[in-house]
PDB file of C-alpha atoms in Angstrom:
ATOM      1  CA  UNK A   9     234.352 250.855 103.839  1.00 43.00           C
ATOM      2  CA  UNK A  10     235.982 247.830 105.469  1.00 50.00           C
ATOM      3  CA  UNK A  11     233.945 246.563 108.384  1.00 60.00           C
ATOM      4  CA  UNK A  12     235.596 246.876 111.788  1.00 71.00           C
ATOM      5  CA  UNK A  13     236.112 243.664 113.727  1.00 75.00           C
ATOM      6  CA  UNK A  14     236.050 243.208 117.490  1.00 74.00           C
ATOM      7  CA  UNK A  15     239.823 243.771 117.688  1.00 72.00           C
ATOM      8  CA  UNK A  16     239.598 246.992 115.664  1.00 72.00           C
ATOM      9  CA  UNK A  17     236.967 248.362 118.044  1.00 71.00           C
ATOM     10  CA  UNK A  18     239.296 248.094 121.011  1.00 70.00           C
ATOM     11  CA  UNK A  19     239.938 251.820 120.727  1.00 52.00           C
ATOM     12  CA  UNK A  20     237.949 253.437 123.454  1.00 51.00           C
ATOM     13  CA  UNK A  21     237.493 256.477 125.626  1.00 43.00           C
ATOM     14  CA  UNK A  22     238.962 255.758 129.032  1.00 47.00           C
ATOM     15  CA  UNK A  23     239.564 257.631 132.239  1.00 47.00           C
ATOM     16  CA  UNK A  24     242.964 258.768 133.449  1.00 51.00           C
ATOM     17  CA  UNK A  25     243.535 260.036 136.959  1.00 53.00           C
ATOM     18  CA  UNK A  26     245.325 263.355 137.338  1.00 53.00           C
ATOM     19  CA  UNK A  27     247.774 264.007 140.196  1.00 55.00           C
ATOM     20  CA  UNK A  28     249.303 267.104 141.728  1.00 57.00           C
ATOM     21  CA  UNK A  29     253.075 267.780 141.526  1.00 57.00           C
ATOM     22  CA  UNK A  30     253.599 266.089 144.916  1.00 56.00           C
ATOM     23  CA  UNK A  31     251.648 262.996 143.871  1.00 54.00           C
ATOM     24  CA  UNK A  32     248.316 263.711 145.549  1.00 54.00           C
ATOM     25  CA  UNK A  33     245.246 262.532 143.669  1.00 50.00           C
ATOM     26  CA  UNK A  34     243.011 265.106 142.008  1.00 54.00           C
ATOM     27  CA  UNK A  35     239.368 264.138 141.932  1.00 47.00           C
ATOM     28  CA  UNK A  36     238.920 265.180 138.328  1.00 44.00           C
ATOM     29  CA  UNK A  37     239.434 262.671 135.551  1.00 44.00           C
ATOM     30  CA  UNK A  38     239.812 263.474 131.897  1.00 41.00           C
ATOM     31  CA  UNK A  39     238.673 261.362 129.006  1.00 37.00           C
ATOM     32  CA  UNK A  40     240.869 260.719 126.012  1.00 40.00           C
ATOM     33  CA  UNK A  41     240.592 258.570 122.929  1.00 43.00           C
ATOM     34  CA  UNK A  42     242.926 255.624 123.165  1.00 49.00           C
ATOM     35  CA  UNK A  43     244.926 255.338 119.959  1.00 49.00           C
ATOM     36  CA  UNK A  44     246.898 252.190 119.544  1.00 54.00           C
ATOM     37  CA  UNK A  45     249.361 250.980 116.928  1.00 61.00           C
ATOM     38  CA  UNK A  46     248.522 249.171 113.764  1.00 75.00           C
ATOM     39  CA  UNK A  47     247.269 245.603 114.199  1.00 80.00           C
ATOM     40  CA  UNK A  48     248.753 243.039 111.893  1.00 86.00           C
ATOM     41  CA  UNK A  49     246.242 240.669 110.284  1.00 88.00           C
ATOM     42  CA  UNK A  50     247.667 237.862 112.421  1.00 91.00           C
ATOM     43  CA  UNK A  51     247.287 239.775 115.679  1.00 91.00           C
ATOM     44  CA  UNK A  52     243.779 240.841 114.712  1.00 89.00           C
ATOM     45  CA  UNK A  53     242.802 237.253 113.984  1.00 91.00           C
ATOM     46  CA  UNK A  54     244.270 236.098 117.313  1.00 93.00           C
ATOM     47  CA  UNK A  55     242.087 238.593 119.196  1.00 92.00           C
ATOM     48  CA  UNK A  56     238.959 238.010 117.150  1.00 91.00           C
ATOM     49  CA  UNK A  57     239.126 234.206 117.212  1.00 93.00           C
ATOM     50  CA  UNK A  58     240.269 233.605 120.801  1.00 95.00           C
ATOM     51  CA  UNK A  59     238.785 236.367 122.941  1.00 95.00           C
ATOM     52  CA  UNK A  60     236.072 234.159 124.288  1.00 94.00           C
ATOM     53  CA  UNK A  61     238.660 231.856 125.853  1.00 96.00           C
ATOM     54  CA  UNK A  62     241.556 234.155 126.669  1.00 97.00           C
ATOM     55  CA  UNK A  63     240.058 237.676 126.891  1.00 97.00           C
ATOM     56  CA  UNK A  64     238.147 239.539 129.564  1.00 97.00           C
ATOM     57  CA  UNK A  65     236.106 242.668 129.072  1.00 94.00           C
ATOM     58  CA  UNK A  66     235.670 245.493 131.523  1.00 93.00           C
ATOM     59  CA  UNK A  67     232.633 245.098 133.766  1.00 95.00           C
ATOM     60  CA  UNK A  68     231.236 247.394 136.466  1.00 95.00           C
ATOM     61  CA  UNK A  69     231.094 244.512 138.980  1.00 97.00           C
ATOM     62  CA  UNK A  70     233.977 242.327 140.218  1.00 98.00           C
ATOM     63  CA  UNK A  71     235.151 239.342 138.195  1.00 98.00           C
ATOM     64  CA  UNK A  72     234.359 235.880 139.528  1.00 98.00           C
ATOM     65  CA  UNK A  73     237.871 234.410 139.351  1.00 98.00           C
ATOM     66  CA  UNK A  74     236.773 230.936 140.356  1.00 98.00           C
ATOM     67  CA  UNK A  75     234.296 230.848 137.475  1.00 98.00           C
ATOM     68  CA  UNK A  76     236.818 232.349 135.019  1.00 98.00           C
ATOM     69  CA  UNK A  77     239.653 229.953 135.783  1.00 98.00           C
ATOM     70  CA  UNK A  78     237.787 226.988 137.207  1.00 98.00           C
ATOM     71  CA  UNK A  79     239.839 226.913 140.407  1.00 98.00           C
ATOM     72  CA  UNK A  80     240.703 228.901 143.542  1.00 97.00           C
ATOM     73  CA  UNK A  81     244.372 229.450 142.751  1.00 98.00           C
ATOM     74  CA  UNK A  82     245.849 232.863 143.609  1.00 98.00           C
ATOM     75  CA  UNK A  83     245.359 235.527 140.932  1.00 98.00           C
ATOM     76  CA  UNK A  84     248.222 237.807 139.913  1.00 98.00           C
ATOM     77  CA  UNK A  85     247.484 240.996 137.983  1.00 98.00           C
ATOM     78  CA  UNK A  86     250.067 242.496 135.655  1.00 98.00           C
ATOM     79  CA  UNK A  87     249.614 245.987 134.304  1.00 96.00           C
ATOM     80  CA  UNK A  88     251.193 246.849 130.969  1.00 94.00           C
ATOM     81  CA  UNK A  89     252.531 243.520 129.691  1.00 94.00           C
ATOM     82  CA  UNK A  90     253.816 244.932 126.370  1.00 90.00           C
ATOM     83  CA  UNK A  91     253.942 242.119 123.820  1.00 92.00           C
ATOM     84  CA  UNK A  92     253.236 239.568 126.541  1.00 94.00           C
ATOM     85  CA  UNK A  93     256.147 237.172 126.159  1.00 94.00           C
ATOM     86  CA  UNK A  94     257.380 237.380 129.779  1.00 95.00           C
ATOM     87  CA  UNK A  95     253.835 237.207 131.133  1.00 97.00           C
ATOM     88  CA  UNK A  96     253.120 234.026 129.181  1.00 98.00           C
ATOM     89  CA  UNK A  97     256.390 232.493 130.302  1.00 96.00           C
ATOM     90  CA  UNK A  98     255.619 233.323 133.915  1.00 97.00           C
ATOM     91  CA  UNK A  99     252.189 231.727 133.580  1.00 98.00           C
ATOM     92  CA  UNK A 100     253.817 228.614 132.108  1.00 98.00           C
ATOM     93  CA  UNK A 101     256.286 228.390 134.972  1.00 97.00           C
ATOM     94  CA  UNK A 102     253.601 228.832 137.649  1.00 98.00           C
ATOM     95  CA  UNK A 103     250.626 226.590 136.799  1.00 97.00           C
ATOM     96  CA  UNK A 104     249.265 226.919 140.334  1.00 98.00           C
ATOM     97  CA  UNK A 105     248.808 230.627 139.875  1.00 98.00           C
ATOM     98  CA  UNK A 106     246.307 232.411 137.624  1.00 98.00           C
ATOM     99  CA  UNK A 107     247.414 235.478 135.718  1.00 98.00           C
ATOM    100  CA  UNK A 108     245.496 238.472 134.339  1.00 98.00           C
ATOM    101  CA  UNK A 109     247.342 240.903 132.110  1.00 98.00           C
ATOM    102  CA  UNK A 110     246.139 244.413 131.208  1.00 96.00           C
ATOM    103  CA  UNK A 111     247.473 246.150 128.108  1.00 93.00           C
ATOM    104  CA  UNK A 112     245.928 248.970 126.053  1.00 89.00           C
ATOM    105  CA  UNK A 113     248.237 248.442 123.053  1.00 88.00           C
ATOM    106  CA  UNK A 114     246.182 246.118 120.859  1.00 89.00           C
ATOM    107  CA  UNK A 115     249.109 244.692 118.836  1.00 91.00           C
ATOM    108  CA  UNK A 116     250.602 243.560 122.164  1.00 92.00           C
ATOM    109  CA  UNK A 117     247.323 241.988 123.190  1.00 94.00           C
ATOM    110  CA  UNK A 118     247.164 240.068 119.923  1.00 95.00           C
ATOM    111  CA  UNK A 119     250.787 238.948 120.232  1.00 95.00           C
ATOM    112  CA  UNK A 120     250.253 237.798 123.836  1.00 97.00           C
ATOM    113  CA  UNK A 121     247.244 235.718 122.871  1.00 97.00           C
ATOM    114  CA  UNK A 122     249.194 234.140 120.008  1.00 97.00           C
ATOM    115  CA  UNK A 123     252.073 233.173 122.308  1.00 97.00           C
ATOM    116  CA  UNK A 124     249.707 231.838 124.987  1.00 98.00           C
ATOM    117  CA  UNK A 125     248.105 229.599 122.374  1.00 97.00           C
ATOM    118  CA  UNK A 126     251.514 228.427 121.157  1.00 97.00           C
ATOM    119  CA  UNK A 127     252.443 227.501 124.706  1.00 97.00           C
ATOM    120  CA  UNK A 128     249.097 225.946 125.538  1.00 97.00           C
ATOM    121  CA  UNK A 129     248.549 228.305 128.479  1.00 98.00           C
ATOM    122  CA  UNK A 130     245.282 227.898 130.414  1.00 97.00           C
ATOM    123  CA  UNK A 131     245.932 230.046 133.483  1.00 98.00           C
ATOM    124  CA  UNK A 132     246.063 233.407 131.745  1.00 98.00           C
ATOM    125  CA  UNK A 133     243.465 235.999 130.644  1.00 98.00           C
ATOM    126  CA  UNK A 134     244.111 239.332 128.970  1.00 98.00           C
ATOM    127  CA  UNK A 135     242.293 242.655 129.168  1.00 96.00           C
ATOM    128  CA  UNK A 136     242.461 245.535 126.713  1.00 92.00           C
ATOM    129  CA  UNK A 137     241.219 248.395 128.848  1.00 91.00           C
ATOM    130  CA  UNK A 138     242.403 251.154 131.170  1.00 90.00           C
ATOM    131  CA  UNK A 139     243.966 249.669 134.310  1.00 92.00           C
ATOM    132  CA  UNK A 140     242.541 252.269 136.686  1.00 91.00           C
ATOM    133  CA  UNK A 141     239.013 251.424 135.669  1.00 92.00           C
ATOM    134  CA  UNK A 142     239.637 247.681 135.998  1.00 95.00           C
ATOM    135  CA  UNK A 143     241.084 248.090 139.480  1.00 95.00           C
ATOM    136  CA  UNK A 144     238.281 250.394 140.576  1.00 95.00           C
ATOM    137  CA  UNK A 145     235.337 248.380 139.271  1.00 96.00           C
ATOM    138  CA  UNK A 146     236.262 244.879 138.092  1.00 97.00           C
ATOM    139  CA  UNK A 147     238.535 243.599 140.877  1.00 98.00           C
ATOM    140  CA  UNK A 148     237.058 242.718 144.251  1.00 98.00           C
ATOM    141  CA  UNK A 149     238.771 243.951 147.410  1.00 98.00           C
ATOM    142  CA  UNK A 150     241.111 241.371 148.873  1.00 98.00           C
ATOM    143  CA  UNK A 151     240.973 239.140 145.808  1.00 98.00           C
ATOM    144  CA  UNK A 152     244.467 239.438 144.337  1.00 98.00           C
ATOM    145  CA  UNK A 153     247.521 237.392 145.237  1.00 98.00           C
ATOM    146  CA  UNK A 154     249.814 239.989 143.667  1.00 98.00           C
ATOM    147  CA  UNK A 155     250.293 242.986 141.406  1.00 98.00           C
ATOM    148  CA  UNK A 156     253.128 243.248 138.843  1.00 97.00           C
ATOM    149  CA  UNK A 157     254.228 246.379 137.039  1.00 96.00           C
ATOM    150  CA  UNK A 158     257.331 246.017 134.922  1.00 95.00           C
ATOM    151  CA  UNK A 159     258.980 248.877 133.055  1.00 91.00           C
ATOM    152  CA  UNK A 160     256.090 251.349 133.021  1.00 89.00           C
ATOM    153  CA  UNK A 161     256.385 254.609 131.130  1.00 83.00           C
ATOM    154  CA  UNK A 162     258.868 256.660 133.217  1.00 76.00           C
ATOM    155  CA  UNK A 163     257.620 260.068 132.059  1.00 69.00           C
ATOM    156  CA  UNK A 164     261.167 261.384 132.112  1.00 71.00           C
ATOM    157  CA  UNK A 165     260.533 265.122 132.310  1.00 78.00           C
ATOM    158  CA  UNK A 166     259.964 266.490 135.840  1.00 73.00           C
ATOM    159  CA  UNK A 167     256.858 268.323 134.742  1.00 76.00           C
ATOM    160  CA  UNK A 168     255.335 264.967 133.692  1.00 67.00           C
ATOM    161  CA  UNK A 169     256.126 263.065 136.909  1.00 69.00           C
ATOM    162  CA  UNK A 170     252.513 263.410 137.989  1.00 80.00           C
ATOM    163  CA  UNK A 171     251.525 261.230 135.038  1.00 78.00           C
ATOM    164  CA  UNK A 172     253.459 258.231 136.413  1.00 88.00           C
ATOM    165  CA  UNK A 173     251.132 255.413 137.402  1.00 90.00           C
ATOM    166  CA  UNK A 174     252.886 254.797 140.717  1.00 92.00           C
ATOM    167  CA  UNK A 175     251.294 257.428 142.974  1.00 94.00           C
ATOM    168  CA  UNK A 176     249.896 257.201 146.517  1.00 94.00           C
ATOM    169  CA  UNK A 177     246.326 256.944 145.265  1.00 94.00           C
ATOM    170  CA  UNK A 178     247.272 254.013 143.012  1.00 95.00           C
ATOM    171  CA  UNK A 179     249.033 252.138 145.815  1.00 97.00           C
ATOM    172  CA  UNK A 180     246.111 252.745 148.128  1.00 97.00           C
ATOM    173  CA  UNK A 181     243.841 251.087 145.585  1.00 97.00           C
ATOM    174  CA  UNK A 182     246.236 248.171 144.993  1.00 98.00           C
ATOM    175  CA  UNK A 183     246.474 247.475 148.722  1.00 98.00           C
ATOM    176  CA  UNK A 184     242.664 247.308 148.910  1.00 98.00           C
ATOM    177  CA  UNK A 185     242.652 244.693 146.160  1.00 98.00           C
ATOM    178  CA  UNK A 186     245.423 242.535 147.625  1.00 98.00           C
ATOM    179  CA  UNK A 187     244.640 239.640 149.947  1.00 97.00           C
ATOM    180  CA  UNK A 188     246.732 238.964 153.062  1.00 94.00           C
ATOM    181  CA  UNK A 189     250.410 238.499 152.152  1.00 96.00           C
ATOM    182  CA  UNK A 190     249.688 239.622 148.600  1.00 98.00           C
ATOM    183  CA  UNK A 191     252.691 241.121 146.844  1.00 98.00           C
ATOM    184  CA  UNK A 192     253.558 244.241 144.889  1.00 98.00           C
ATOM    185  CA  UNK A 193     256.446 243.787 142.445  1.00 98.00           C
ATOM    186  CA  UNK A 194     257.760 246.761 140.445  1.00 98.00           C
ATOM    187  CA  UNK A 195     260.720 246.884 138.048  1.00 95.00           C
ATOM    188  CA  UNK A 196     262.142 249.854 136.143  1.00 93.00           C
ATOM    189  CA  UNK A 197     265.344 250.747 134.347  1.00 90.00           C
ATOM    190  CA  UNK A 198     265.033 254.436 135.232  1.00 90.00           C
ATOM    191  CA  UNK A 199     266.822 255.205 138.515  1.00 92.00           C
ATOM    192  CA  UNK A 200     264.780 258.327 139.132  1.00 92.00           C
ATOM    193  CA  UNK A 201     261.538 256.395 138.751  1.00 93.00           C
ATOM    194  CA  UNK A 202     262.897 253.607 140.992  1.00 96.00           C
ATOM    195  CA  UNK A 203     263.572 256.155 143.732  1.00 96.00           C
ATOM    196  CA  UNK A 204     260.099 257.627 143.198  1.00 95.00           C
ATOM    197  CA  UNK A 205     258.509 254.185 143.474  1.00 97.00           C
ATOM    198  CA  UNK A 206     260.401 253.455 146.690  1.00 98.00           C
ATOM    199  CA  UNK A 207     259.437 256.817 148.177  1.00 97.00           C
ATOM    200  CA  UNK A 208     255.771 256.216 147.415  1.00 97.00           C
ATOM    201  CA  UNK A 209     255.780 252.653 148.759  1.00 98.00           C
ATOM    202  CA  UNK A 210     257.503 253.771 151.963  1.00 98.00           C
ATOM    203  CA  UNK A 211     254.456 255.936 152.730  1.00 97.00           C
ATOM    204  CA  UNK A 212     252.605 252.665 153.460  1.00 98.00           C
ATOM    205  CA  UNK A 213     254.963 251.133 156.025  1.00 97.00           C
ATOM    206  CA  UNK A 214     251.970 250.353 158.243  1.00 97.00           C
ATOM    207  CA  UNK A 215     250.444 248.191 155.502  1.00 98.00           C
ATOM    208  CA  UNK A 216     253.368 246.948 153.384  1.00 98.00           C
ATOM    209  CA  UNK A 217     256.578 245.113 154.285  1.00 98.00           C
ATOM    210  CA  UNK A 218     259.658 245.632 152.108  1.00 98.00           C
ATOM    211  CA  UNK A 219     261.348 242.283 151.467  1.00 98.00           C
ATOM    212  CA  UNK A 220     264.680 243.962 150.661  1.00 98.00           C
ATOM    213  CA  UNK A 221     267.401 243.185 153.165  1.00 96.00           C
ATOM    214  CA  UNK A 222     268.628 246.734 152.725  1.00 97.00           C
ATOM    215  CA  UNK A 223     265.110 248.197 152.904  1.00 96.00           C
ATOM    216  CA  UNK A 224     265.255 249.479 149.360  1.00 98.00           C
ATOM    217  CA  UNK A 225     265.682 247.267 146.268  1.00 98.00           C
ATOM    218  CA  UNK A 226     265.990 243.523 145.829  1.00 98.00           C
ATOM    219  CA  UNK A 227     268.459 241.693 143.529  1.00 96.00           C
ATOM    220  CA  UNK A 228     266.898 240.797 140.168  1.00 94.00           C
ATOM    221  CA  UNK A 229     264.745 237.752 140.929  1.00 95.00           C
ATOM    222  CA  UNK A 230     265.062 234.620 138.813  1.00 93.00           C
ATOM    223  CA  UNK A 231     261.269 234.246 138.647  1.00 94.00           C
ATOM    224  CA  UNK A 232     260.883 237.429 136.590  1.00 94.00           C
ATOM    225  CA  UNK A 233     261.551 236.387 132.976  1.00 92.00           C
ATOM    226  CA  UNK A 234     264.172 238.433 131.147  1.00 86.00           C
ATOM    227  CA  UNK A 235     262.510 240.440 128.353  1.00 78.00           C
ATOM    228  CA  UNK A 236     264.151 241.437 125.066  1.00 74.00           C
ATOM    229  CA  UNK A 237     263.798 245.036 126.219  1.00 73.00           C
ATOM    230  CA  UNK A 238     265.681 244.326 129.427  1.00 84.00           C
ATOM    231  CA  UNK A 239     268.296 242.191 127.730  1.00 82.00           C
ATOM    232  CA  UNK A 240     268.986 244.981 125.264  1.00 80.00           C
ATOM    233  CA  UNK A 241     269.355 247.342 128.193  1.00 77.00           C
ATOM    234  CA  UNK A 242     271.851 245.075 129.897  1.00 80.00           C
ATOM    235  CA  UNK A 243     274.026 245.092 126.739  1.00 85.00           C
ATOM    236  CA  UNK A 244     273.909 248.915 126.818  1.00 82.00           C
ATOM    237  CA  UNK A 245     274.954 248.954 130.453  1.00 82.00           C
ATOM    238  CA  UNK A 246     271.563 249.929 131.876  1.00 82.00           C
ATOM    239  CA  UNK A 247     270.705 248.918 135.411  1.00 91.00           C
ATOM    240  CA  UNK A 248     267.349 247.589 136.540  1.00 93.00           C
ATOM    241  CA  UNK A 249     265.767 248.149 139.947  1.00 96.00           C
ATOM    242  CA  UNK A 250     263.275 245.701 141.434  1.00 97.00           C
ATOM    243  CA  UNK A 251     261.006 246.404 144.418  1.00 98.00           C
ATOM    244  CA  UNK A 252     259.100 243.639 146.159  1.00 98.00           C
ATOM    245  CA  UNK A 253     256.652 244.433 148.993  1.00 98.00           C
ATOM    246  CA  UNK A 254     254.240 242.173 150.844  1.00 98.00           C
ATOM    247  CA  UNK A 255     250.909 243.235 152.304  1.00 98.00           C
ATOM    248  CA  UNK A 256     250.870 242.878 156.077  1.00 96.00           C
ATOM    249  CA  UNK A 257     248.119 240.734 157.588  1.00 82.00           C
TER     250      UNK A 257
END
């Protein structure tokens, strides 16, 4: 039998929060085996050979960002970076910010590492683990400069809305992790999910300030790199909704 490498072993049992139909958090969590797509040999090698420099593993205590990055620059966390191209480009465009990307799809993690190496990126680390566990245990309160979530799974059927990551419990946790003036930036191409996101964020008016002049969505910002996924959607006539909120001091 072929021996499993580090990258192959990044299939794990993780926790997933359950929510009620109206978005309230249920205290139970269920475990499931994370099954990811097939790793190419190249992606596997990128993970195996470069994890020490570009990867971070889950830990039950908060990361020391200053030790990890060698500076005190703001840290931005992105959940679900896909293949990582836009995240790498954003890190390249913002050298005075540090970026951490979380993705459970191992081929995407390998591809992101490869592109980061190609671009010579130093201010980026990637995590292959469940985001709720990382937020809960590995990120110190008040330590993030921002949280990005672009094009998450919309769970289109109404009976599956409770599986959407953007729920009041999730936002509560994110706010805890943000420092003063830290931002939350969401983007989706599903109007129903965009309205859901806005409704959830509006529940935190005492803690979050919407930067939209119309108190809903912002125009597509130039600083968010255009992904192939989004570009394809534009050609098909799909709209994209961006939300940008700032934590109040």
